[in-house]
Short mmCIF file of C-alpha atoms (C1' of nucleotides) in Angstrom, two decimals:
data_model
loop_
_atom_site.label_atom_id
_atom_site.label_comp_id
_atom_site.label_asym_id
_atom_site.label_seq_id
_atom_site.Cartn_x
_atom_site.Cartn_y
_atom_site.Cartn_z
CA UNK A 1 0.00 0.00 0.00
CA UNK A 2 1.49 3.33 -1.01
CA UNK A 3 1.14 6.70 0.59
CA UNK A 4 -2.08 7.99 -0.91
CA UNK A 5 -3.94 4.81 0.03
CA UNK A 6 -2.48 4.97 3.53
CA UNK A 7 -3.52 8.59 3.75
CA UNK A 8 -7.08 7.80 2.74
CA UNK A 9 -7.21 4.87 5.12
CA UNK A 10 -5.91 6.79 8.13
CA UNK A 11 -7.65 10.05 7.28
CA UNK A 12 -4.40 12.00 7.21
CA UNK A 13 -2.82 14.06 4.40
CA UNK A 14 0.12 12.38 2.69
CA UNK A 15 2.25 15.38 3.67
CA UNK A 16 1.50 14.72 7.31
CA UNK A 17 2.47 11.08 7.00
CA UNK A 18 5.80 12.04 5.46
CA UNK A 19 6.27 14.48 8.29
CA UNK A 20 5.53 11.76 10.86
CA UNK A 21 8.16 9.57 9.27
CA UNK A 22 10.56 12.50 9.28
CA UNK A 23 10.23 12.90 13.03
CA UNK A 24 10.53 9.18 13.61
CA UNK A 25 6.98 8.19 14.53
CA UNK A 26 6.98 5.37 12.02
CA UNK A 27 9.37 3.77 9.56
CA UNK A 28 7.55 2.45 6.51
CA UNK A 29 9.53 0.17 4.20
CA UNK A 30 10.52 1.28 0.72
CA UNK A 31 9.90 -0.34 -2.63
CA UNK A 32 12.70 -0.67 -5.15
CA UNK A 33 11.59 2.59 -6.78
CA UNK A 34 11.86 4.49 -3.52
CA UNK A 35 8.12 4.66 -2.87
CA UNK A 36 6.99 4.11 0.71
CA UNK A 37 5.22 0.80 1.30
CA UNK A 38 2.88 0.77 4.30
CA UNK A 39 2.32 -2.45 6.22
CA UNK A 40 -0.75 -3.21 8.29
CA UNK A 41 1.23 -2.26 11.35
CA UNK A 42 2.10 1.10 9.79
CA UNK A 43 -1.58 1.65 9.10
CA UNK A 44 -2.52 0.82 12.66
CA UNK A 45 0.03 3.30 13.88
CA UNK A 46 -1.25 6.00 11.55
CA UNK A 47 -4.81 5.46 12.69
CA UNK A 48 -3.66 5.53 16.28
CA UNK A 49 -1.83 8.79 15.64
CA UNK A 50 -4.79 10.35 13.86
CA UNK A 51 -7.07 9.52 16.77
CA UNK A 52 -4.65 10.66 19.44
CA UNK A 53 -4.06 13.94 17.60
CA UNK A 54 -7.83 14.24 17.24
CA UNK A 55 -8.03 14.15 21.04
CA UNK A 56 -5.54 16.99 21.13
CA UNK A 57 -2.47 15.09 22.32
CA UNK A 58 0.78 16.76 21.30
CA UNK A 59 3.17 14.97 18.99
CA UNK A 60 5.45 14.20 21.92
CA UNK A 61 2.53 12.78 23.88
CA UNK A 62 1.65 10.71 20.83
CA UNK A 63 5.17 9.37 20.75
CA UNK A 64 4.86 8.30 24.38
CA UNK A 65 1.41 6.85 23.83
CA UNK A 66 2.68 4.83 20.87
CA UNK A 67 5.53 3.51 23.00
CA UNK A 68 3.10 2.51 25.74
CA UNK A 69 0.80 0.97 23.18
CA UNK A 70 3.61 -1.19 21.83
CA UNK A 71 4.83 -2.14 25.29
CA UNK A 72 2.94 -5.23 26.37
CA UNK A 73 4.28 -4.77 29.89
CA UNK A 74 3.00 -1.22 30.33
CA UNK A 75 1.03 -0.20 33.39
CA UNK A 76 -2.31 1.40 32.60
CA UNK A 77 -1.44 3.91 35.32
CA UNK A 78 1.17 5.43 33.00
CA UNK A 79 -1.35 5.90 30.22
CA UNK A 80 -3.88 7.29 32.62
CA UNK A 81 -1.36 9.72 34.03
CA UNK A 82 -0.52 11.05 30.58
CA UNK A 83 -4.17 11.37 29.64
CA UNK A 84 -5.08 13.07 32.91
CA UNK A 85 -2.38 15.66 32.49
CA UNK A 86 -3.64 16.37 29.00
CA UNK A 87 -7.20 16.55 30.28
CA UNK A 88 -6.13 19.16 32.78
CA UNK A 89 -4.53 21.15 29.99
CA UNK A 90 -7.77 21.00 28.03
CA UNK A 91 -9.75 22.14 31.04
CA UNK A 92 -7.41 25.08 31.52
CA UNK A 93 -7.79 26.07 27.87
CA UNK A 94 -11.56 25.83 28.09
CA UNK A 95 -11.54 28.04 31.16
CA UNK A 96 -9.38 30.63 29.37
CA UNK A 97 -11.64 30.60 26.36
CA UNK A 98 -14.76 30.81 28.48
CA UNK A 99 -13.42 33.89 30.22
CA UNK A 100 -12.65 35.52 26.87
CA UNK A 101 -16.02 34.47 25.56
CA UNK A 102 -17.95 35.93 28.47
CA UNK A 103 -16.16 39.26 28.37
CA UNK A 104 -16.37 39.58 24.62
CA UNK A 105 -19.93 38.42 24.36
CA UNK A 106 -20.96 41.06 26.87
CA UNK A 107 -19.12 43.75 24.94
CA UNK A 108 -20.58 42.68 21.61
CA UNK A 109 -24.06 42.82 23.05
CA UNK A 110 -23.52 46.27 24.41
CA UNK A 111 -22.20 47.60 21.10
CA UNK A 112 -24.85 49.26 18.98
CA UNK A 113 -23.18 48.21 15.74
CA UNK A 114 -24.35 51.23 13.80
CA UNK A 115 -22.80 54.15 11.89
CA UNK A 116 -21.74 56.04 14.99
CA UNK A 117 -18.17 55.82 16.27
CA UNK A 118 -19.04 55.28 19.94
CA UNK A 119 -18.18 51.70 20.81
CA UNK A 120 -18.04 49.88 24.18
CA UNK A 121 -15.66 47.31 22.71
CA UNK A 122 -12.99 49.88 21.89
CA UNK A 123 -13.71 51.73 25.12
CA UNK A 124 -12.97 48.64 27.13
CA UNK A 125 -9.64 48.10 25.40
CA UNK A 126 -8.50 51.62 25.98
CA UNK A 127 -6.71 52.79 29.13
CA UNK B 1 10.13 56.20 29.31
CA UNK B 2 12.31 53.34 28.11
CA UNK B 3 11.37 49.82 27.24
CA UNK B 4 11.44 48.11 30.62
CA UNK B 5 9.20 50.74 32.17
CA UNK B 6 6.85 50.52 29.20
CA UNK B 7 6.86 46.74 29.57
CA UNK B 8 5.97 46.94 33.25
CA UNK B 9 3.29 49.51 32.57
CA UNK B 10 1.62 47.59 29.77
CA UNK B 11 2.19 44.16 31.30
CA UNK B 12 4.08 42.89 28.26
CA UNK B 13 7.62 41.48 27.98
CA UNK B 14 10.13 43.88 26.44
CA UNK B 15 10.81 41.25 23.77
CA UNK B 16 7.17 41.35 22.75
CA UNK B 17 7.20 45.14 22.49
CA UNK B 18 10.24 45.01 20.21
CA UNK B 19 8.43 42.41 18.15
CA UNK B 20 5.36 44.64 17.91
CA UNK B 21 7.54 47.46 16.64
CA UNK B 22 9.15 45.07 14.18
CA UNK B 23 5.81 44.19 12.62
CA UNK B 24 4.74 47.81 12.54
CA UNK B 25 2.14 48.01 15.31
CA UNK B 26 3.81 51.04 16.85
CA UNK B 27 6.74 53.31 16.13
CA UNK B 28 8.34 54.59 19.33
CA UNK B 29 10.84 57.44 19.00
CA UNK B 30 14.54 56.88 19.68
CA UNK B 31 16.87 58.69 22.01
CA UNK B 32 20.31 59.82 20.86
CA UNK B 33 21.80 56.60 22.26
CA UNK B 34 19.44 54.46 20.21
CA UNK B 35 17.19 53.50 23.11
CA UNK B 36 13.46 53.46 22.41
CA UNK B 37 11.52 56.28 24.05
CA UNK B 38 7.83 55.54 24.67
CA UNK B 39 5.31 58.37 24.61
CA UNK B 40 1.96 58.30 26.39
CA UNK B 41 0.36 57.43 23.09
CA UNK B 42 2.75 54.50 22.68
CA UNK B 43 1.79 53.33 26.16
CA UNK B 44 -1.90 53.57 25.36
CA UNK B 45 -1.35 51.51 22.25
CA UNK B 46 0.61 48.88 24.17
CA UNK B 47 -2.10 48.60 26.79
CA UNK B 48 -4.69 48.37 24.06
CA UNK B 49 -2.71 45.60 22.39
CA UNK B 50 -2.18 43.72 25.64
CA UNK B 51 -5.92 43.75 26.34
CA UNK B 52 -6.94 42.83 22.82
CA UNK B 53 -4.44 39.96 22.79
CA UNK B 54 -5.78 38.97 26.20
CA UNK B 55 -9.19 38.61 24.59
CA UNK B 56 -7.63 36.31 22.04
CA UNK B 57 -7.64 38.61 19.03
CA UNK B 58 -4.97 37.73 16.48
CA UNK B 59 -2.22 40.20 15.71
CA UNK B 60 -3.88 41.06 12.40
CA UNK B 61 -7.17 41.66 14.19
CA UNK B 62 -5.30 43.85 16.66
CA UNK B 63 -3.89 45.84 13.78
CA UNK B 64 -7.40 46.41 12.45
CA UNK B 65 -8.74 47.25 15.90
CA UNK B 66 -5.97 49.77 16.43
CA UNK B 67 -6.79 51.38 13.09
CA UNK B 68 -10.47 51.59 14.03
CA UNK B 69 -9.57 52.94 17.43
CA UNK B 70 -7.53 55.72 15.88
CA UNK B 71 -10.18 56.50 13.28
CA UNK B 72 -12.57 59.02 14.80
CA UNK B 73 -14.95 58.42 11.90
CA UNK B 74 -15.23 54.67 12.39
CA UNK B 75 -18.60 52.97 12.52
CA UNK B 76 -19.11 50.85 15.63
CA UNK B 77 -20.62 48.27 13.28
CA UNK B 78 -17.14 47.55 11.91
CA UNK B 79 -15.76 46.91 15.37
CA UNK B 80 -18.72 44.79 16.30
CA UNK B 81 -18.38 42.77 13.13
CA UNK B 82 -14.74 42.01 13.88
CA UNK B 83 -15.48 41.09 17.48
CA UNK B 84 -18.44 38.91 16.52
CA UNK B 85 -16.37 36.95 14.06
CA UNK B 86 -13.75 36.40 16.73
CA UNK B 87 -16.42 35.39 19.19
CA UNK B 88 -17.64 32.76 16.77
CA UNK B 89 -14.09 31.45 16.47
CA UNK B 90 -13.86 31.19 20.24
CA UNK B 91 -17.15 29.34 20.39
CA UNK B 92 -15.96 26.87 17.77
CA UNK B 93 -12.75 26.26 19.72
CA UNK B 94 -14.65 25.73 22.92
CA UNK B 95 -16.90 23.22 21.19
CA UNK B 96 -13.87 21.33 19.85
CA UNK B 97 -12.24 21.28 23.25
CA UNK B 98 -15.45 20.21 24.95
CA UNK B 99 -15.75 17.26 22.60
CA UNK B 100 -12.17 16.22 23.32
CA UNK B 101 -12.75 16.76 27.00
CA UNK B 102 -15.87 14.62 27.15
CA UNK B 103 -14.33 11.72 25.26
CA UNK B 104 -11.09 11.83 27.19
CA UNK B 105 -12.69 12.31 30.55
CA UNK B 106 -14.84 9.25 29.96
CA UNK B 107 -11.80 7.19 28.97
CA UNK B 108 -9.77 8.35 31.95
CA UNK B 109 -12.56 7.40 34.29
CA UNK B 110 -12.83 3.96 32.79
CA UNK B 111 -9.09 3.33 33.06
CA UNK B 112 -8.12 1.46 36.20
CA UNK B 113 -4.74 3.19 36.38
CA UNK B 114 -2.99 0.25 38.01
CA UNK B 115 -0.09 -2.07 37.22
CA UNK B 116 -1.93 -4.09 34.64
CA UNK B 117 -1.50 -3.37 30.94
CA UNK B 118 -5.18 -3.41 29.99
CA UNK B 119 -6.25 0.14 29.22
CA UNK B 120 -9.48 1.53 27.71
CA UNK B 121 -7.63 4.66 26.62
CA UNK B 122 -5.21 2.75 24.40
CA UNK B 123 -7.98 0.44 23.29
CA UNK B 124 -10.02 3.34 22.01
CA UNK B 125 -7.10 4.70 20.00
CA UNK B 126 -6.41 1.42 18.32
CA UNK B 127 -8.14 0.23 15.16
"C1'" DT C 1 39.55 56.30 37.08
"C1'" DC C 2 38.12 51.87 36.79
"C1'" DT C 3 34.90 48.46 37.23
"C1'" DT C 4 30.66 46.30 38.02
"C1'" DG C 5 26.06 45.44 37.01
"C1'" DA C 6 21.94 46.59 34.98
"C1'" DC C 7 20.24 48.43 31.28
"C1'" DC C 8 19.78 48.75 26.16
"C1'" DT C 9 20.64 47.34 21.02
"C1'" DT C 10 20.50 43.99 16.84
"C1'" DC C 11 20.34 39.63 14.76
"C1'" DC C 12 19.72 34.68 14.41
"C1'" DA C 13 17.56 30.46 15.60
"C1'" DG C 14 13.99 27.74 17.66
"C1'" DT C 15 9.19 26.70 18.97
"C1'" DC C 16 4.69 23.47 17.10
"C1'" DA C 17 2.62 20.76 13.64
"C1'" DC C 18 2.16 21.04 9.69
"C1'" DT C 19 1.51 23.12 4.63
"C1'" DG C 20 2.72 24.93 0.00
"C1'" DG C 21 5.56 24.79 -3.73
"C1'" DA C 22 9.44 23.76 -6.79
"C1'" DA C 23 11.96 20.44 -9.19
"C1'" DC C 24 12.35 16.06 -10.39
"C1'" DC C 25 11.45 10.63 -10.90
"C1'" DC C 26 8.25 6.48 -12.00
"C1'" DT C 27 4.36 4.15 -14.17
"C1'" DT C 28 0.68 3.44 -17.19
"C1'" DA C 29 -2.20 4.54 -21.08
"C1'" DT C 30 -2.84 6.56 -25.44
"C1'" DA D 1 6.39 10.26 -27.88
"C1'" DT D 2 3.71 12.25 -24.69
"C1'" DA D 3 0.65 13.24 -21.09
"C1'" DA D 4 -1.51 12.38 -16.70
"C1'" DG D 5 -1.20 11.13 -12.29
"C1'" DG D 6 1.26 8.93 -8.97
"C1'" DG D 7 5.65 9.30 -6.14
"C1'" DT D 8 10.27 11.61 -4.16
"C1'" DT D 9 13.23 15.39 -1.75
"C1'" DC D 10 14.16 19.83 0.00
"C1'" DC D 11 13.24 24.58 1.25
"C1'" DA D 12 10.43 28.14 3.07
"C1'" DG D 13 6.50 29.95 5.51
"C1'" DT D 14 2.83 29.97 9.12
"C1'" DG D 15 1.73 32.79 14.42
"C1'" DA D 16 3.34 35.03 18.01
"C1'" DC D 17 6.57 35.09 20.27
"C1'" DT D 18 11.03 33.46 23.05
"C1'" DG D 19 15.96 32.46 24.06
"C1'" DG D 20 20.48 33.57 23.47
"C1'" DA D 21 24.74 35.64 21.70
"C1'" DA D 22 27.47 39.67 21.04
"C1'" DG D 23 28.02 44.08 21.96
"C1'" DG D 24 26.91 49.34 23.24
"C1'" DT D 25 25.41 52.65 27.31
"C1'" DC D 26 24.81 54.40 31.80
"C1'" DA D 27 24.95 55.30 36.86
"C1'" DA D 28 27.00 54.13 41.15
"C1'" DG D 29 30.62 52.74 44.13
"C1'" DA D 30 35.85 51.63 45.49
#
DNA sequence: TCTTGACCTTCCAGTCACTGGAACCCTTAT
DNA sequence: ATAAGGGTTCCAGTGACTGGAAGGTCAAGA
């Protein structure tokens, strides 16, 4: 299976797959002509990566998750620890965004949005 | 007022202020020795930028907001339009993060987090 | 006067996770 | 012979800084 099929199967752009190889997340074999040849295992890894990235894990987290995934002796506590830390990060981001949202939403509602220059949004940004 | 005072006053790192000058957001005067000298207007702009960035506006949005702020003839509708679009972006990000959060939080709860290798988190990532 | 330390300057490189594009090779069909 | 549609590498750019090196400037103290 070559790269465009692998891309379709994993739901990732071919460019991204090349990039993942570049940074050592997987090592597909090569055909005689230099084309990448993706094994089932490569495909599983790509799908795993696509899902982990979809959950917002960083590339470095994905690398660790892949290592845990391939380690039959892993402790689920290690996976859980990684996921919990990430979950906390997500919660922090949501809180930040919520705060921005609430402030901004209030300002937008108070802005007349007409031809006149007076604007509570700009007023609130000014010292 | 030189850069470290301006930085303290606006709540921005000096590096960031230099960067903002670099990309043309402000143009502080220079003393004979080459040091930047910040006027009151420069300080107002920096505070404005710090607050707008704090609300998550992109640098390009900040540039547009600054231009509107300085334009006495602006229509508040233009400001509101910009802010509304940004608000929508924030809402989309929150929705994405919430989805990640809900999935991940469920997986974390279902993971025993012990010495054994069996792990619902890894299972859900695998094809 | 000399030195020390805290300022300031510019410039270059790195971050993160891709993404676009150029230039070129391989394969298959017409 | 040529064209289309794969594949390859390598380089540069994204956003918004941030770190660090190398060096100039200034005020205070021995």
